[in-house]
Amino acid sequence: MFELLKTDTTTKARLGRLTTAHGVVETPVFMPVGTQASVKALDPRELREMGTQIILGNTYHLNLRPGLDIIRAAGGLHRFMNWDKPILTDSGGFQVFSLAKIRKVKAHGVEFRSHLDGSALFLGPKESMEIQRVLGSDIAMVFDECPPHDAPAKEQRLAVERTIRWARECREQPRAEGQKVFGIVQGGVNPALREECAKALVAMEFDGYAIGGVSVGEPEPEMMKAVELAEPHLPAHKSRYAMGLGTPAQMVELIARGVDMFDCVLPTRVARNGTAYTKRGTFSIKGGAVKADFGPIEAGCDCFACQHFTRAYIRHLLNVNEILGLRLVSIHNSHLYLRVMNEVRAALAAGTFGEYYREFIAGYTPTQKVLSQRKKHTAD
Amino acid sequence: MFELLKTDTTTKARLGRLTTAHGVVETPVFMPVGTQASVKALDPRELREMGTQIILGNTYHLNLRPGLDIIRAAGGLHRFMNWDKPILTDSGGFQVFSLAKIRKVKAHGVEFRSHLDGSALFLGPKESMEIQRVLGSDIAMVFDECPPHDAPAKEQRLAVERTIRWARECREQPRAEGQKVFGIVQGGVNPALREECAKALVAMEFDGYAIGGVSVGEPEPEMMKAVELAEPHLPAHKSRYAMGLGTPAQMVELIARGVDMFDCVLPTRVARNGTAYTKRGTFSIKGGAVKADFGPIEAGCDCFACQHFTRAYIRHLLNVNEILGLRLVSIHNSHLYLRVMNEVRAALAAGTFGEYYREFIAGYTPTQKVLSQRKKHTAD
């Protein structure tokens, strides 16, 4: 399923190829997030045009709305949303632990109340895998427990134990045809827990491995540490996926630490607030500074927005609440994330990733305001 | 500028061709409304794909935001919004009389306060034409006074007198290169006033004529009457434009009464409320009736939305507030308006418009809820 094409000689970065039921994914890859069967503000044509290889869908949200009966009747998530390339679905575990206000963890899953209408629901390994089977995603994720980054040691241990037990249950459930399943490594920043969790999951021989418990409000050094603790215990011939991350610079940092796959709501979320990404960081496209700036969002960018519209026009649209404004910034930001991945893969193929990595990080200025929006991940 | 290609033998319907600085417009034509330099929710590519020939821009709104200095610096409205086909701009008169809460009519225009921040502004024939010159529209409209449909006779007479005087002033102002100017006939449902206004404007030899004072909250019979009163006094070799109208059935009715051009915010406005147009009337695409309906919005429609997405999917998107939902309904509704015009032109060319007209009206059920939204025209 995963072919490791090349490993960087100066870092742990990997060039790979992931084969799924709906096509091949070149890695490292960024997966735009289509929480509710739509990557916010974008249509599938725009996603294809910007080079999207695979998108993410959310089990928790899709199970609530439109509900499984509708997606089953549509013939699966691909057909429901008219997306014929690969889809990865998360398990809903993250949302149950972050969105549901009232919940009770049981042996075989979690009792909780819907964040929409308070109705009583239950989600566990069996339920999650059944939903993902009906969704028909190319890659399903196991149902895990994702504790807060500052959870006490005992809670982290319990979460790892449950995550391992639930992963085993997920492993045994029926799947959609050709559906692959990834395990999720938990364990916070505790080296022993990360190792224990990774080894137990690797023994179960999943099709790939995610590093969970990141992008849950922790400081960036902890995020890096969590990945560094898990990665050495993951097999080289399987994909590694860091869930819910991150900024372009964080992705490049994690690629250098051996990660292949990313998903993040930031590019479309900050777009709706008028924040544009560039390879050097972010800037506000609502401010007066660009009101008569007739250049593109980012010089040299070949996205649909930058090829056809100016900063001044997009600023105007955003300031008068025209939907086209946030569409255009969403296109540019998502395209930028994908473009960075294209460049990373080209550098890996050319054997120049070490150089690309240093230059990228040196040229990128992280914005605190943008980073703080990662914490809202749960709502999307 | 306007070529009358054919006149229907059973009605007053006309097949025509309007040549502007940015290209030829086949009439009868529907003009999507781009109030603030964007047809709401749509991008220029989508507009081109659905066969849009000409769009409308709003002098009042564009003058407030982004402001004339920005559009001048961009090189005009076409370049600012990246639309290279014809644009018609209204004069701002309608908005001054409907949006501005506090206003004072003077000899050479109207003193009023911005509906955005209350700042004092003045708009008259000279100012309106200067703004439209800078916008660089292909067709500019004269600055007129548009009284409420139930205004007393004296007010209607004064409005006609001012409209004629201001039209003469507009006639003398500098224009953008190749810019055409249309006069606007006022006079409510008073036959003498409509005739007087039309004749005075025709004597000034404008490039085309609009019928104003319609779509201002009047009952439909009054709207039809206003057009019937003005039309006989307009020259056959100039375009006729009924401003701010209407439903598909109203457009077809008015085409049969000799009107060539229409603009209306309904297709995109009702789309944002989840109302879809078909050739038989409207229906709500948010309701439970379509939750498992995997057909297109309208059978046989070749718009981007109907070619790629189902009612069930669009309903889901609208119910979870995904922007793509209102984008898709906006595309379909605008396309339906344009498609009806295509069919009308084809019927006129084939000499079968009388039949088309009867069948269309017989098959169309007007929805009161949709019609009532016409009254909100002013806010868009």
PDB file of N, CA, C and O in Angstrom, chain A residues 187-221:
ATOM      1  N   GLY A 187      -0.326   9.072  24.017  1.00  0.00           N
ATOM      2  CA  GLY A 187       0.727   8.984  25.032  1.00  0.00           C
ATOM      3  C   GLY A 187       1.341  10.312  25.427  1.00  0.00           C
ATOM      4  O   GLY A 187       2.298  10.346  26.209  1.00  0.00           O
ATOM      5  N   GLY A 188       0.783  11.408  24.897  1.00  0.00           N
ATOM      6  CA  GLY A 188       1.260  12.736  25.299  1.00  0.00           C
ATOM      7  C   GLY A 188       2.749  12.907  25.075  1.00  0.00           C
ATOM      8  O   GLY A 188       3.265  12.511  24.025  1.00  0.00           O
ATOM      9  N   VAL A 189       3.440  13.501  26.082  1.00  0.00           N
ATOM     10  CA  VAL A 189       4.890  13.688  25.939  1.00  0.00           C
ATOM     11  C   VAL A 189       5.638  12.727  26.876  1.00  0.00           C
ATOM     12  O   VAL A 189       6.768  12.970  27.270  1.00  0.00           O
ATOM     13  N   ASN A 190       4.980  11.632  27.213  1.00  0.00           N
ATOM     14  CA  ASN A 190       5.593  10.607  28.048  1.00  0.00           C
ATOM     15  C   ASN A 190       6.257   9.554  27.141  1.00  0.00           C
ATOM     16  O   ASN A 190       5.579   8.817  26.428  1.00  0.00           O
ATOM     17  N   PRO A 191       7.605   9.506  27.158  1.00  0.00           N
ATOM     18  CA  PRO A 191       8.325   8.608  26.241  1.00  0.00           C
ATOM     19  C   PRO A 191       7.883   7.149  26.371  1.00  0.00           C
ATOM     20  O   PRO A 191       7.676   6.469  25.368  1.00  0.00           O
ATOM     21  N   ALA A 192       7.702   6.682  27.591  1.00  0.00           N
ATOM     22  CA  ALA A 192       7.336   5.284  27.795  1.00  0.00           C
ATOM     23  C   ALA A 192       5.959   4.987  27.222  1.00  0.00           C
ATOM     24  O   ALA A 192       5.742   3.955  26.577  1.00  0.00           O
ATOM     25  N   LEU A 193       5.020   5.914  27.436  1.00  0.00           N
ATOM     26  CA  LEU A 193       3.664   5.715  26.934  1.00  0.00           C
ATOM     27  C   LEU A 193       3.631   5.744  25.413  1.00  0.00           C
ATOM     28  O   LEU A 193       2.967   4.919  24.775  1.00  0.00           O
ATOM     29  N   ARG A 194       4.328   6.697  24.825  1.00  0.00           N
ATOM     30  CA  ARG A 194       4.360   6.776  23.361  1.00  0.00           C
ATOM     31  C   ARG A 194       4.945   5.482  22.781  1.00  0.00           C
ATOM     32  O   ARG A 194       4.428   4.936  21.810  1.00  0.00           O
ATOM     33  N   GLU A 195       6.009   5.017  23.390  1.00  0.00           N
ATOM     34  CA  GLU A 195       6.659   3.797  22.898  1.00  0.00           C
ATOM     35  C   GLU A 195       5.734   2.591  23.048  1.00  0.00           C
ATOM     36  O   GLU A 195       5.547   1.809  22.106  1.00  0.00           O
ATOM     37  N   GLU A 196       5.125   2.488  24.223  1.00  0.00           N
ATOM     38  CA  GLU A 196       4.225   1.364  24.494  1.00  0.00           C
ATOM     39  C   GLU A 196       3.069   1.352  23.497  1.00  0.00           C
ATOM     40  O   GLU A 196       2.731   0.319  22.904  1.00  0.00           O
ATOM     41  N   CYS A 197       2.467   2.525  23.297  1.00  0.00           N
ATOM     42  CA  CYS A 197       1.315   2.631  22.400  1.00  0.00           C
ATOM     43  C   CYS A 197       1.735   2.304  20.966  1.00  0.00           C
ATOM     44  O   CYS A 197       1.068   1.523  20.272  1.00  0.00           O
ATOM     45  N   ALA A 198       2.851   2.885  20.543  1.00  0.00           N
ATOM     46  CA  ALA A 198       3.314   2.655  19.168  1.00  0.00           C
ATOM     47  C   ALA A 198       3.596   1.169  18.945  1.00  0.00           C
ATOM     48  O   ALA A 198       3.147   0.575  17.952  1.00  0.00           O
ATOM     49  N   LYS A 199       4.309   0.556  19.864  1.00  0.00           N
ATOM     50  CA  LYS A 199       4.682  -0.852  19.682  1.00  0.00           C
ATOM     51  C   LYS A 199       3.468  -1.770  19.639  1.00  0.00           C
ATOM     52  O   LYS A 199       3.396  -2.702  18.836  1.00  0.00           O
ATOM     53  N   ALA A 200       2.506  -1.495  20.534  1.00  0.00           N
ATOM     54  CA  ALA A 200       1.295  -2.321  20.555  1.00  0.00           C
ATOM     55  C   ALA A 200       0.548  -2.211  19.228  1.00  0.00           C
ATOM     56  O   ALA A 200       0.048  -3.204  18.686  1.00  0.00           O
ATOM     57  N   LEU A 201       0.469  -0.994  18.690  1.00  0.00           N
ATOM     58  CA  LEU A 201      -0.260  -0.789  17.434  1.00  0.00           C
ATOM     59  C   LEU A 201       0.493  -1.395  16.254  1.00  0.00           C
ATOM     60  O   LEU A 201      -0.115  -1.975  15.342  1.00  0.00           O
ATOM     61  N   VAL A 202       1.807  -1.250  16.290  1.00  0.00           N
ATOM     62  CA  VAL A 202       2.616  -1.799  15.195  1.00  0.00           C
ATOM     63  C   VAL A 202       2.470  -3.325  15.140  1.00  0.00           C
ATOM     64  O   VAL A 202       2.388  -3.916  14.063  1.00  0.00           O
ATOM     65  N   ALA A 203       2.368  -3.922  16.325  1.00  0.00           N
ATOM     66  CA  ALA A 203       2.180  -5.380  16.385  1.00  0.00           C
ATOM     67  C   ALA A 203       0.866  -5.805  15.733  1.00  0.00           C
ATOM     68  O   ALA A 203       0.730  -6.929  15.264  1.00  0.00           O
ATOM     69  N   MET A 204      -0.091  -4.886  15.725  1.00  0.00           N
ATOM     70  CA  MET A 204      -1.390  -5.208  15.109  1.00  0.00           C
ATOM     71  C   MET A 204      -1.367  -5.048  13.595  1.00  0.00           C
ATOM     72  O   MET A 204      -2.353  -5.341  12.927  1.00  0.00           O
ATOM     73  N   GLU A 205      -0.262  -4.526  13.079  1.00  0.00           N
ATOM     74  CA  GLU A 205      -0.081  -4.376  11.625  1.00  0.00           C
ATOM     75  C   GLU A 205      -1.197  -3.591  10.939  1.00  0.00           C
ATOM     76  O   GLU A 205      -1.930  -4.114  10.094  1.00  0.00           O
ATOM     77  N   PHE A 206      -1.321  -2.328  11.359  1.00  0.00           N
ATOM     78  CA  PHE A 206      -2.237  -1.440  10.635  1.00  0.00           C
ATOM     79  C   PHE A 206      -1.617  -1.022   9.311  1.00  0.00           C
ATOM     80  O   PHE A 206      -0.427  -1.257   9.057  1.00  0.00           O
ATOM     81  N   ASP A 207      -2.452  -0.399   8.453  1.00  0.00           N
ATOM     82  CA  ASP A 207      -1.955   0.006   7.130  1.00  0.00           C
ATOM     83  C   ASP A 207      -1.133   1.297   7.183  1.00  0.00           C
ATOM     84  O   ASP A 207      -0.462   1.647   6.217  1.00  0.00           O
ATOM     85  N   GLY A 208      -1.225   1.994   8.297  1.00  0.00           N
ATOM     86  CA  GLY A 208      -0.469   3.217   8.484  1.00  0.00           C
ATOM     87  C   GLY A 208      -0.670   3.661   9.921  1.00  0.00           C
ATOM     88  O   GLY A 208      -1.481   3.065  10.649  1.00  0.00           O
ATOM     89  N   TYR A 209       0.070   4.697  10.336  1.00  0.00           N
ATOM     90  CA  TYR A 209       0.013   5.117  11.733  1.00  0.00           C
ATOM     91  C   TYR A 209      -0.089   6.624  11.852  1.00  0.00           C
ATOM     92  O   TYR A 209       0.662   7.361  11.204  1.00  0.00           O
ATOM     93  N   ALA A 210      -1.037   7.044  12.679  1.00  0.00           N
ATOM     94  CA  ALA A 210      -1.153   8.469  12.963  1.00  0.00           C
ATOM     95  C   ALA A 210      -0.563   8.759  14.324  1.00  0.00           C
ATOM     96  O   ALA A 210      -0.529   7.890  15.200  1.00  0.00           O
ATOM     97  N   ILE A 211      -0.075   9.972  14.471  1.00  0.00           N
ATOM     98  CA  ILE A 211       0.354  10.450  15.781  1.00  0.00           C
ATOM     99  C   ILE A 211      -0.731  11.395  16.269  1.00  0.00           C
ATOM    100  O   ILE A 211      -0.949  12.464  15.682  1.00  0.00           O
ATOM    101  N   GLY A 212      -1.464  10.960  17.283  1.00  0.00           N
ATOM    102  CA  GLY A 212      -2.553  11.763  17.828  1.00  0.00           C
ATOM    103  C   GLY A 212      -2.101  12.504  19.056  1.00  0.00           C
ATOM    104  O   GLY A 212      -0.932  12.441  19.452  1.00  0.00           O
ATOM    105  N   GLY A 213      -3.026  13.239  19.664  1.00  0.00           N
ATOM    106  CA  GLY A 213      -2.676  14.002  20.855  1.00  0.00           C
ATOM    107  C   GLY A 213      -1.773  15.169  20.538  1.00  0.00           C
ATOM    108  O   GLY A 213      -1.067  15.681  21.405  1.00  0.00           O
ATOM    109  N   VAL A 214      -1.767  15.575  19.268  1.00  0.00           N
ATOM    110  CA  VAL A 214      -1.074  16.812  18.884  1.00  0.00           C
ATOM    111  C   VAL A 214      -2.145  17.776  18.360  1.00  0.00           C
ATOM    112  O   VAL A 214      -3.257  17.357  18.045  1.00  0.00           O
ATOM    113  N   SER A 215      -1.796  19.066  18.300  1.00  0.00           N
ATOM    114  CA  SER A 215      -2.771  20.076  17.907  1.00  0.00           C
ATOM    115  C   SER A 215      -3.959  20.082  18.865  1.00  0.00           C
ATOM    116  O   SER A 215      -5.111  20.200  18.449  1.00  0.00           O
ATOM    117  N   VAL A 216      -3.671  19.901  20.154  1.00  0.00           N
ATOM    118  CA  VAL A 216      -4.734  19.940  21.154  1.00  0.00           C
ATOM    119  C   VAL A 216      -4.443  21.056  22.166  1.00  0.00           C
ATOM    120  O   VAL A 216      -4.762  20.942  23.345  1.00  0.00           O
ATOM    121  N   GLY A 217      -3.819  22.132  21.675  1.00  0.00           N
ATOM    122  CA  GLY A 217      -3.578  23.293  22.513  1.00  0.00           C
ATOM    123  C   GLY A 217      -2.204  23.320  23.165  1.00  0.00           C
ATOM    124  O   GLY A 217      -1.881  24.253  23.900  1.00  0.00           O
ATOM    125  N   GLU A 218      -1.386  22.306  22.879  1.00  0.00           N
ATOM    126  CA  GLU A 218      -0.066  22.251  23.507  1.00  0.00           C
ATOM    127  C   GLU A 218       0.895  23.264  22.856  1.00  0.00           C
ATOM    128  O   GLU A 218       0.733  23.623  21.709  1.00  0.00           O
ATOM    129  N   PRO A 219       1.930  23.692  23.614  1.00  0.00           N
ATOM    130  CA  PRO A 219       2.957  24.550  23.008  1.00  0.00           C
ATOM    131  C   PRO A 219       3.690  23.772  21.909  1.00  0.00           C
ATOM    132  O   PRO A 219       3.762  22.535  21.953  1.00  0.00           O
ATOM    133  N   GLU A 220       4.244  24.518  20.936  1.00  0.00           N
ATOM    134  CA  GLU A 220       4.873  23.879  19.785  1.00  0.00           C
ATOM    135  C   GLU A 220       5.988  22.898  20.161  1.00  0.00           C
ATOM    136  O   GLU A 220       6.084  21.817  19.566  1.00  0.00           O
ATOM    137  N   PRO A 221       6.838  23.222  21.157  1.00  0.00           N
ATOM    138  CA  PRO A 221       7.897  22.248  21.501  1.00  0.00           C
ATOM    139  C   PRO A 221       7.324  20.899  21.946  1.00  0.00           C
ATOM    140  O   PRO A 221       7.880  19.847  21.635  1.00  0.00           O
TER     141      PRO A 221
END
